[in-house]
PDB file of C-alpha atoms and ligand atoms in Angstrom:
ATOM      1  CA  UNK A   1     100.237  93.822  97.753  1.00 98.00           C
ATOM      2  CA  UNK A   2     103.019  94.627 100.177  1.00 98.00           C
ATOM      3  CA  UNK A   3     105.028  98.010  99.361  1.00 98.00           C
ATOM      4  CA  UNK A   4     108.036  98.851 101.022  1.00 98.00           C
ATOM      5  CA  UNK A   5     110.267 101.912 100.796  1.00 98.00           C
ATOM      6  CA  UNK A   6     113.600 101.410 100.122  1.00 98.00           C
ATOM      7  CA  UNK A   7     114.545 105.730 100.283  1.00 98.00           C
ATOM      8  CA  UNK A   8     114.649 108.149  97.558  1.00 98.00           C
ATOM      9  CA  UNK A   9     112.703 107.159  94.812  1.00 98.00           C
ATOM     10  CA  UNK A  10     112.881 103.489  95.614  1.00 98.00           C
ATOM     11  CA  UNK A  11     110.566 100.651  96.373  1.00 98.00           C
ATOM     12  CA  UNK A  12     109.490  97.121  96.205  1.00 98.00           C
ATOM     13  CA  UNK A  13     106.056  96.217  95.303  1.00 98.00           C
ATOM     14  CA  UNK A  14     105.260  92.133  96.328  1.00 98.00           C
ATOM     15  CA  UNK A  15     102.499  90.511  95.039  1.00 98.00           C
ATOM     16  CA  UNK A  16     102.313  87.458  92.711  1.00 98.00           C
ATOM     17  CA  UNK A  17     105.187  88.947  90.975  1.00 98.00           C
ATOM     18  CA  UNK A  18     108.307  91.184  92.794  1.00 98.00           C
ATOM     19  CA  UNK A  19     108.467  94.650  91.251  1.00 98.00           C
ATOM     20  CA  UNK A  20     111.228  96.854  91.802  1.00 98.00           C
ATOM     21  CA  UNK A  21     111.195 100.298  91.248  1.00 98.00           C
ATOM     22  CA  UNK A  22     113.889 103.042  90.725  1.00 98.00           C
ATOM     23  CA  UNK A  23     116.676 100.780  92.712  1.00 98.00           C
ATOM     24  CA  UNK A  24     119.015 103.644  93.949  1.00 98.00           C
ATOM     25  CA  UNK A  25     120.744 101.795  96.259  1.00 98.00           C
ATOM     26  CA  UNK A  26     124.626 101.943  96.173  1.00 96.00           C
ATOM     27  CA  UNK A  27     125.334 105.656  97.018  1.00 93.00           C
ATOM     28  CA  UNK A  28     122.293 106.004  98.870  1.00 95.00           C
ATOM     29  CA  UNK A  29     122.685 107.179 102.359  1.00 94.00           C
ATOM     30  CA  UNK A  30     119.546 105.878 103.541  1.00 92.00           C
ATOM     31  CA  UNK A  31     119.181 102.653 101.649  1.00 95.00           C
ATOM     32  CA  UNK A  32     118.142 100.369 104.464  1.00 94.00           C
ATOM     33  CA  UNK A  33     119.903  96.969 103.024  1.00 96.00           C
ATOM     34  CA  UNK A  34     122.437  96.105  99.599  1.00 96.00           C
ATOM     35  CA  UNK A  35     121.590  96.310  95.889  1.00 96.00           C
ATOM     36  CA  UNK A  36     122.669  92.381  96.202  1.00 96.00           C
ATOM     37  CA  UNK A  37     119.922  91.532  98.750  1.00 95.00           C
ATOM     38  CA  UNK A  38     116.882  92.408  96.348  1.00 97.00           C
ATOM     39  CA  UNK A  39     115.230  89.820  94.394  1.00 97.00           C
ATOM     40  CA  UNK A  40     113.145  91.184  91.241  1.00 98.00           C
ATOM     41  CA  UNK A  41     111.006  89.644  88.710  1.00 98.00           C
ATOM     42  CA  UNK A  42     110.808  93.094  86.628  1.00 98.00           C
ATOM     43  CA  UNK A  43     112.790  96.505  87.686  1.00 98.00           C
ATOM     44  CA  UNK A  44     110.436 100.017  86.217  1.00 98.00           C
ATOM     45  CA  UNK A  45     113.148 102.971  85.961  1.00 98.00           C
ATOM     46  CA  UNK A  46     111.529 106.351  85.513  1.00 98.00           C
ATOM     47  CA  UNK A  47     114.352 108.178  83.853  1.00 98.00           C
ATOM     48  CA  UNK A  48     118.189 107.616  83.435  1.00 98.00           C
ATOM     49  CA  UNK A  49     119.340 110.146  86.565  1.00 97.00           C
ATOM     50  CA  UNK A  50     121.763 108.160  88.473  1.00 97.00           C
ATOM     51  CA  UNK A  51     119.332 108.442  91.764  1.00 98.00           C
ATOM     52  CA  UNK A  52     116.756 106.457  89.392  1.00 98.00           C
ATOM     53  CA  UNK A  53     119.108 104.016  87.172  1.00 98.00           C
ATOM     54  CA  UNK A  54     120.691 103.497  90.491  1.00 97.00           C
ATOM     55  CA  UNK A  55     121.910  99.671  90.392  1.00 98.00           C
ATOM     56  CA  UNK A  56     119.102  99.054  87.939  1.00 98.00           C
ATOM     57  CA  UNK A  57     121.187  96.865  85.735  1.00 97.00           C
ATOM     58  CA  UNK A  58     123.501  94.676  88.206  1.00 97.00           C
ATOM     59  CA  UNK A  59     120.072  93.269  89.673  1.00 98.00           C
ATOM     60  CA  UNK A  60     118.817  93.222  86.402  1.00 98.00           C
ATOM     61  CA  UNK A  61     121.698  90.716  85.330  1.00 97.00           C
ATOM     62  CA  UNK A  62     121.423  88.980  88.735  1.00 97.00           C
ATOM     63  CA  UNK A  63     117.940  88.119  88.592  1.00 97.00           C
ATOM     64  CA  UNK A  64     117.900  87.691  84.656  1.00 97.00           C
ATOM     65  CA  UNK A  65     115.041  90.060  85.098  1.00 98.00           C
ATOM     66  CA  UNK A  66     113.951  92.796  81.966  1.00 98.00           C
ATOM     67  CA  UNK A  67     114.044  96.119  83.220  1.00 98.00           C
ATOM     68  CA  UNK A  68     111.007  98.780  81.697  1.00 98.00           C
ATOM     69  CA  UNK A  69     111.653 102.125  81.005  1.00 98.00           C
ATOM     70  CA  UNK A  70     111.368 104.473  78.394  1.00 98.00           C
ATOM     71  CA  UNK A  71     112.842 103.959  74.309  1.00 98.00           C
ATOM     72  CA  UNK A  72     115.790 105.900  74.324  1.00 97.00           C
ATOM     73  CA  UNK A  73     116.592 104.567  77.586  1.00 98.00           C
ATOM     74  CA  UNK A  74     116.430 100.882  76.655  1.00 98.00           C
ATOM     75  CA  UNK A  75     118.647 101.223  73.708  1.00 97.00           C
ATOM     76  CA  UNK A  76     121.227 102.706  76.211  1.00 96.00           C
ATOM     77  CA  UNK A  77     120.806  99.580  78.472  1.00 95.00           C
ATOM     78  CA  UNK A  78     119.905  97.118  75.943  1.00 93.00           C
ATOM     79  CA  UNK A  79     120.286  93.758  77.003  1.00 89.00           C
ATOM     80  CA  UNK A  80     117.385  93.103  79.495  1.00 95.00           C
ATOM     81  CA  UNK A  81     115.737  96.609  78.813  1.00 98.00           C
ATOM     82  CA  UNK A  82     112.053  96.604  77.299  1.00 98.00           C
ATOM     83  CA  UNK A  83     111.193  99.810  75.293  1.00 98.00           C
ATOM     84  CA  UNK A  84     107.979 101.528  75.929  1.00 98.00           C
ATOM     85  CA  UNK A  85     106.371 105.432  75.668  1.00 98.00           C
ATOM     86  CA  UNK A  86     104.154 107.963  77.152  1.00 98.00           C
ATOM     87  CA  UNK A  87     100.988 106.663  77.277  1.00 98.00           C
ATOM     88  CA  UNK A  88     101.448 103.077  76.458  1.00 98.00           C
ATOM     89  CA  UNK A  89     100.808  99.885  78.619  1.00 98.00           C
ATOM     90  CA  UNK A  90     103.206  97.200  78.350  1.00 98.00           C
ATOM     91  CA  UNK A  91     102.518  93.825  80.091  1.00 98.00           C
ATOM     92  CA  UNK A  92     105.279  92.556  81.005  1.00 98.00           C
ATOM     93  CA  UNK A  93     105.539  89.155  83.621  1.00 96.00           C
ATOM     94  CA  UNK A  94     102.134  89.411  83.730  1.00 97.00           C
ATOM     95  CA  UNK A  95     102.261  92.955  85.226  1.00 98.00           C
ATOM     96  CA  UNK A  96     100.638  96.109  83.482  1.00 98.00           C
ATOM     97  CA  UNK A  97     103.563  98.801  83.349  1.00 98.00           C
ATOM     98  CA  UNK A  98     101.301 102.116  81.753  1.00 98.00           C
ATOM     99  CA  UNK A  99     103.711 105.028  81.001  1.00 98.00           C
ATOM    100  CA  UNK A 100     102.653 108.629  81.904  1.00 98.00           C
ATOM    101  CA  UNK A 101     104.074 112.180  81.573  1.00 98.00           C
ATOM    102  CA  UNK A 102     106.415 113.433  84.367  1.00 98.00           C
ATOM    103  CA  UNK A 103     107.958 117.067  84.243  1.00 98.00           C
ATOM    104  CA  UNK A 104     111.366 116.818  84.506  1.00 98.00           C
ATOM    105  CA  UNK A 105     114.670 116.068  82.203  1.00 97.00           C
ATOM    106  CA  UNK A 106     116.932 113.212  81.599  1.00 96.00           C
ATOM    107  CA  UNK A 107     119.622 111.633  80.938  1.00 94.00           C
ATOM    108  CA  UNK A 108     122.239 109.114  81.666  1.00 95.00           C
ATOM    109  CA  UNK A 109     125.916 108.417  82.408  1.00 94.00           C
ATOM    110  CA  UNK A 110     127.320 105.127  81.362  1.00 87.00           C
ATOM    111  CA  UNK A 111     131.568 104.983  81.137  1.00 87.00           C
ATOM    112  CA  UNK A 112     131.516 108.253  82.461  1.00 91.00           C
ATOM    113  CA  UNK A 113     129.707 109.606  79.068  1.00 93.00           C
ATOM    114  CA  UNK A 114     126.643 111.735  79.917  1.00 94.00           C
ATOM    115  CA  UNK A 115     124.019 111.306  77.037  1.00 92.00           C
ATOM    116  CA  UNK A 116     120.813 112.365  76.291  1.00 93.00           C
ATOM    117  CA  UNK A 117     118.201 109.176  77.341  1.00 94.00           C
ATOM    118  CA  UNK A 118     114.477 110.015  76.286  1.00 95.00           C
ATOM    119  CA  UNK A 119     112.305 111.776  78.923  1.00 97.00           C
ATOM    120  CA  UNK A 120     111.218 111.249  82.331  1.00 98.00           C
ATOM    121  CA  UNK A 121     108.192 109.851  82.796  1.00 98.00           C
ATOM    122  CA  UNK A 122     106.362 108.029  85.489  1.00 98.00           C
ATOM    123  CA  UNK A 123     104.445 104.336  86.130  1.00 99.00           C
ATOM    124  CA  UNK A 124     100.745 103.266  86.627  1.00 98.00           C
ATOM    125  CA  UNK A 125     101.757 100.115  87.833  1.00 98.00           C
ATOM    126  CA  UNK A 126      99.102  96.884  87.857  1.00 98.00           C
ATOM    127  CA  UNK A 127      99.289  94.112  89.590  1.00 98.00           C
ATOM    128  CA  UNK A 128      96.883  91.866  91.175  1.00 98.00           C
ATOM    129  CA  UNK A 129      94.026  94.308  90.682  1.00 98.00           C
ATOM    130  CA  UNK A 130      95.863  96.862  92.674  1.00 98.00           C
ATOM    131  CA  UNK A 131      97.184 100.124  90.959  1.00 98.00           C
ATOM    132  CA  UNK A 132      99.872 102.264  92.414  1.00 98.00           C
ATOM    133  CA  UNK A 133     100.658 105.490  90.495  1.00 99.00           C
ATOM    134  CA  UNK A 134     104.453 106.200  90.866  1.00 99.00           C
ATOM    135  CA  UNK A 135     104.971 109.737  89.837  1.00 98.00           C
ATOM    136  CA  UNK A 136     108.510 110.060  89.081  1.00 98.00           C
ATOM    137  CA  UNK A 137     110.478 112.972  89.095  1.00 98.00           C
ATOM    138  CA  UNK A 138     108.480 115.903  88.574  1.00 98.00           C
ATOM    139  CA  UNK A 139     106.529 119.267  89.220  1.00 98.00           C
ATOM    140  CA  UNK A 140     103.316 119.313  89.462  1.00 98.00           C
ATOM    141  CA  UNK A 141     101.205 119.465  86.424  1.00 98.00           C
ATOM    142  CA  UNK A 142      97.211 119.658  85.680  1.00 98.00           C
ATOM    143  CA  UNK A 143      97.148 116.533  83.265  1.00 98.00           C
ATOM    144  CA  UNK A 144      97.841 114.263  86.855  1.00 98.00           C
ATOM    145  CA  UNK A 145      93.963 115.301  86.915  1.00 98.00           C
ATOM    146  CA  UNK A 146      93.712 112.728  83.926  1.00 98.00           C
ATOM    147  CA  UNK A 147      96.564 110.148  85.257  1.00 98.00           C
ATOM    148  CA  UNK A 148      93.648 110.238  88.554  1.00 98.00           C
ATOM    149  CA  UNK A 149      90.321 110.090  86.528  1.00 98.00           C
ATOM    150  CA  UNK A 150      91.774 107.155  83.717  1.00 98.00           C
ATOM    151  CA  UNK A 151      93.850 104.849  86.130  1.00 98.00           C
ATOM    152  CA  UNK A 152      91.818 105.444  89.330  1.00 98.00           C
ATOM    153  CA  UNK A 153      95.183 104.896  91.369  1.00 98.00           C
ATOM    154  CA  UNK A 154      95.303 102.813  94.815  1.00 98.00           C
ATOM    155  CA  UNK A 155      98.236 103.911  96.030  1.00 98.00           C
ATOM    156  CA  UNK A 156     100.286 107.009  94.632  1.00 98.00           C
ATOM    157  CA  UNK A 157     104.101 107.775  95.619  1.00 98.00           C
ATOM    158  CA  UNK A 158     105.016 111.172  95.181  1.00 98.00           C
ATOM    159  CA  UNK A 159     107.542 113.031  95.548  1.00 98.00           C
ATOM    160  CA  UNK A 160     108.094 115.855  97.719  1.00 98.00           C
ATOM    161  CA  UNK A 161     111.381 117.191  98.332  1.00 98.00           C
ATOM    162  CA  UNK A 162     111.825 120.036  96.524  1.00 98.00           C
ATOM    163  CA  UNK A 163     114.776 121.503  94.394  1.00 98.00           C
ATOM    164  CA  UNK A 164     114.812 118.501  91.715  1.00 98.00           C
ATOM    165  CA  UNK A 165     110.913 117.629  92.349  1.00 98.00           C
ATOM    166  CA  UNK A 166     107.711 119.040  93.620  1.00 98.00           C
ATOM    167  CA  UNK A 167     107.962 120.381  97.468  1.00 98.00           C
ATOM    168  CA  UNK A 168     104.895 119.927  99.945  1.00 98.00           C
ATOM    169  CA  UNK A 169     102.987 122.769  98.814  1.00 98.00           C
ATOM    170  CA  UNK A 170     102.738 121.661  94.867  1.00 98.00           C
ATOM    171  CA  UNK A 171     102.744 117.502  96.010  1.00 98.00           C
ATOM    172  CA  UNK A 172      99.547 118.452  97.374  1.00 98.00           C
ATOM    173  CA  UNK A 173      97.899 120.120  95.034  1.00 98.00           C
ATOM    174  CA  UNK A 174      98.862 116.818  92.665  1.00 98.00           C
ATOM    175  CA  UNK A 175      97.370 114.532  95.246  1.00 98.00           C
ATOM    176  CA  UNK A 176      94.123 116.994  95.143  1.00 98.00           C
ATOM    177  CA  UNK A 177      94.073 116.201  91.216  1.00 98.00           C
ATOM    178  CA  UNK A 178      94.745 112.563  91.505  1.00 98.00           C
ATOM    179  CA  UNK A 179      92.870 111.571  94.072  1.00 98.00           C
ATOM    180  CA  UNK A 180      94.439 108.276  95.286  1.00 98.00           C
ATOM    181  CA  UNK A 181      93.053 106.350  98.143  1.00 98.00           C
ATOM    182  CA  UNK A 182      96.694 106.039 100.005  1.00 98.00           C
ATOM    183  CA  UNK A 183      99.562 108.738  99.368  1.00 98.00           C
ATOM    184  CA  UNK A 184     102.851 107.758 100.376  1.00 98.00           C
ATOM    185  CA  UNK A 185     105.672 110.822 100.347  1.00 98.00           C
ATOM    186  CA  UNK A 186     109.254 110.212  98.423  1.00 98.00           C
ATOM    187  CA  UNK A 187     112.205 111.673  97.155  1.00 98.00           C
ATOM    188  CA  UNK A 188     112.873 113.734 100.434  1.00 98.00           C
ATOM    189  CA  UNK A 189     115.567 113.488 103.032  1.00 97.00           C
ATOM    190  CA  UNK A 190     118.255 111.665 101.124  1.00 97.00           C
ATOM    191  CA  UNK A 191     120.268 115.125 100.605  1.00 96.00           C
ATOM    192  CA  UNK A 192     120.174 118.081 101.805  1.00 96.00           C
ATOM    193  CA  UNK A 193     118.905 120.115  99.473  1.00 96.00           C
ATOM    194  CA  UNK A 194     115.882 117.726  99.144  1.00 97.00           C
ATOM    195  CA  UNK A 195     114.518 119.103 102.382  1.00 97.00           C
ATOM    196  CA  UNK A 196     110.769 119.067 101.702  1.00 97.00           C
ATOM    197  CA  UNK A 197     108.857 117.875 105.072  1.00 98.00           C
ATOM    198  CA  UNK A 198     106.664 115.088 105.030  1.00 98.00           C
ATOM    199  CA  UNK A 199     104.620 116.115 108.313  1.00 98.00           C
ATOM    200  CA  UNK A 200     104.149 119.471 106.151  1.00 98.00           C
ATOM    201  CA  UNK A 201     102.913 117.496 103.070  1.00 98.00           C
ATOM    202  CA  UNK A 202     101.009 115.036 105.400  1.00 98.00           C
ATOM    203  CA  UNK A 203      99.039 118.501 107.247  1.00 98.00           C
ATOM    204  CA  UNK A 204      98.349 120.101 103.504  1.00 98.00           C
ATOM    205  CA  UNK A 205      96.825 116.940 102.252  1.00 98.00           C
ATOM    206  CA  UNK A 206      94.661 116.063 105.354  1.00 97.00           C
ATOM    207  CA  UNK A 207      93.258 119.825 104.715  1.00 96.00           C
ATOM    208  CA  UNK A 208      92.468 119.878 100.869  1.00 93.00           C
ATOM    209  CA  UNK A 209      91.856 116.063 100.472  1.00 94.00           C
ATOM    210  CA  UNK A 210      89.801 114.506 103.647  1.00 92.00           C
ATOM    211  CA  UNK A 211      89.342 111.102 102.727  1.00 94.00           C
ATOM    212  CA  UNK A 212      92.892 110.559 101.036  1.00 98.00           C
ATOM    213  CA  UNK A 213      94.998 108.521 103.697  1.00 98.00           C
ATOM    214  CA  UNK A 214      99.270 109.553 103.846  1.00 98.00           C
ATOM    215  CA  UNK A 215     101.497 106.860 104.542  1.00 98.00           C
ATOM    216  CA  UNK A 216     105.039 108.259 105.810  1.00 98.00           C
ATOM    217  CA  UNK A 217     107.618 105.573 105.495  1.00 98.00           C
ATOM    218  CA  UNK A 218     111.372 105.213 107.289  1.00 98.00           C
ATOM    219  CA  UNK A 219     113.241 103.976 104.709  1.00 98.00           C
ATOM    220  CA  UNK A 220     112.884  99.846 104.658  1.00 97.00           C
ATOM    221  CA  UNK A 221     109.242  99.757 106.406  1.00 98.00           C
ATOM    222  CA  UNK A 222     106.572  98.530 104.792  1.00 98.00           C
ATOM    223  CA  UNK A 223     102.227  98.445 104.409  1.00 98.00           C
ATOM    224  CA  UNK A 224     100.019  95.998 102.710  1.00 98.00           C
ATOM    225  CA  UNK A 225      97.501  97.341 100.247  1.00 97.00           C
TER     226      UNK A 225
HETATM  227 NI1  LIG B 301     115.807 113.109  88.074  1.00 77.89          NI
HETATM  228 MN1  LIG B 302     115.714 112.206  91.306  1.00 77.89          MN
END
């Protein structure tokens, strides 16, 4: 599997199916290419926040793809959207989409409405044998021990920026309870106020969790997993 960073919250996982996650892309200062160059077979959104949704639904009706995310959320969208919850697996184009907690809010703005849109939750994403953990928005919280011990996560992508999310100091601690093979740092750098340091997060993990490898990412590079 090849995962690429696309900024923010955003990436692309390639394998025998394109997944797109959290496509923030117009309005992103550091998206590294246009919401109308990515191809998708299925789009996961986390949570309705406009730095999630992002262009979720224009690629979604370009590529006639569905888009996964959670109940309330898919009623919003509705045409292309596939329903799930907390704690469910959905297979969807042959991928395994399993929902899990995420502290944090939600909602949405569509025709300049703000409306309440479920919760936020995160992805244990499957594909190819390969599972990569994508934690959302969110603090830190002790049932990630259990997100680590049932899914046994690859690859987890975390964020660390602070004032919306988890900063350095808490991101590690959630790696510590995880306990993924590869880390990869997110939701950082985009804004100001998201100012969390991912040399800082990097030096925290390598000291509480020898053994866990972090991947730091500019914003359209890539690793294969
Ligand atoms: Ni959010
Ligand atoms: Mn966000």
């Amino acid at each position: 599997m090849r995962i690429t960073w696309l900024g923010h919250a955003a990436f692309i996982l390639e394998g025998s199916k394109t997944v797109l996650i959290d496509p923030f892309i117009s309005g992103n200062p550091k998206a590294p290419l246009k919401a109308t160059d990515l191809k998708a077979d299925v789009i996961a959104v986390t949570h309705g926040h406009g730095d999630h949704l992002g262009d979720a639904i224009e690629i979604s009706k370009a590529n006639n793809c569905p888009i996964v995310c959670i109940y309330e959320l898919s009623r919003i969208i509705g045409k292309n959207a596939v329903g799930m919850n907390i704690g469910g697996t959905a297979e969807v184009e042959g991928v395994l989409f399993t929902m899990t907690p995420a502290l944090h809010s939600a909602d949405v703005e569509i025709d300049g409405k703000i409306v309440s849109a479920g919760c936020a939750a995160g992805f244990v994403i499957e594909m190819d044998g390969i599972r990569v953990y994508h934690a959302g928005d969110t603090g830190v919280f002790y049932d990630m021990k259990l997100i680590g011990e049932l899914y046994e996560p690859d690859v987890a992508l975390i964020p660390i920026g602070g004032w919306y999310t988890m900063g350095p100091k808490e991101a590690a601690k959630a790696v510590e309870l995880i306990k993924p093979k590869i880390v990869v740092p997110m939701h950082y750098g985009t804004f100001p106020v998201i100012s969390g340091s991912p040399e800082e997060f990097k030096e925290l993990v390598e000291d509480k969790c020898p053994g866990v490898k972090v991947v730091i990412l500019n914003p359209g590079e890539s690793f294969e997993v």
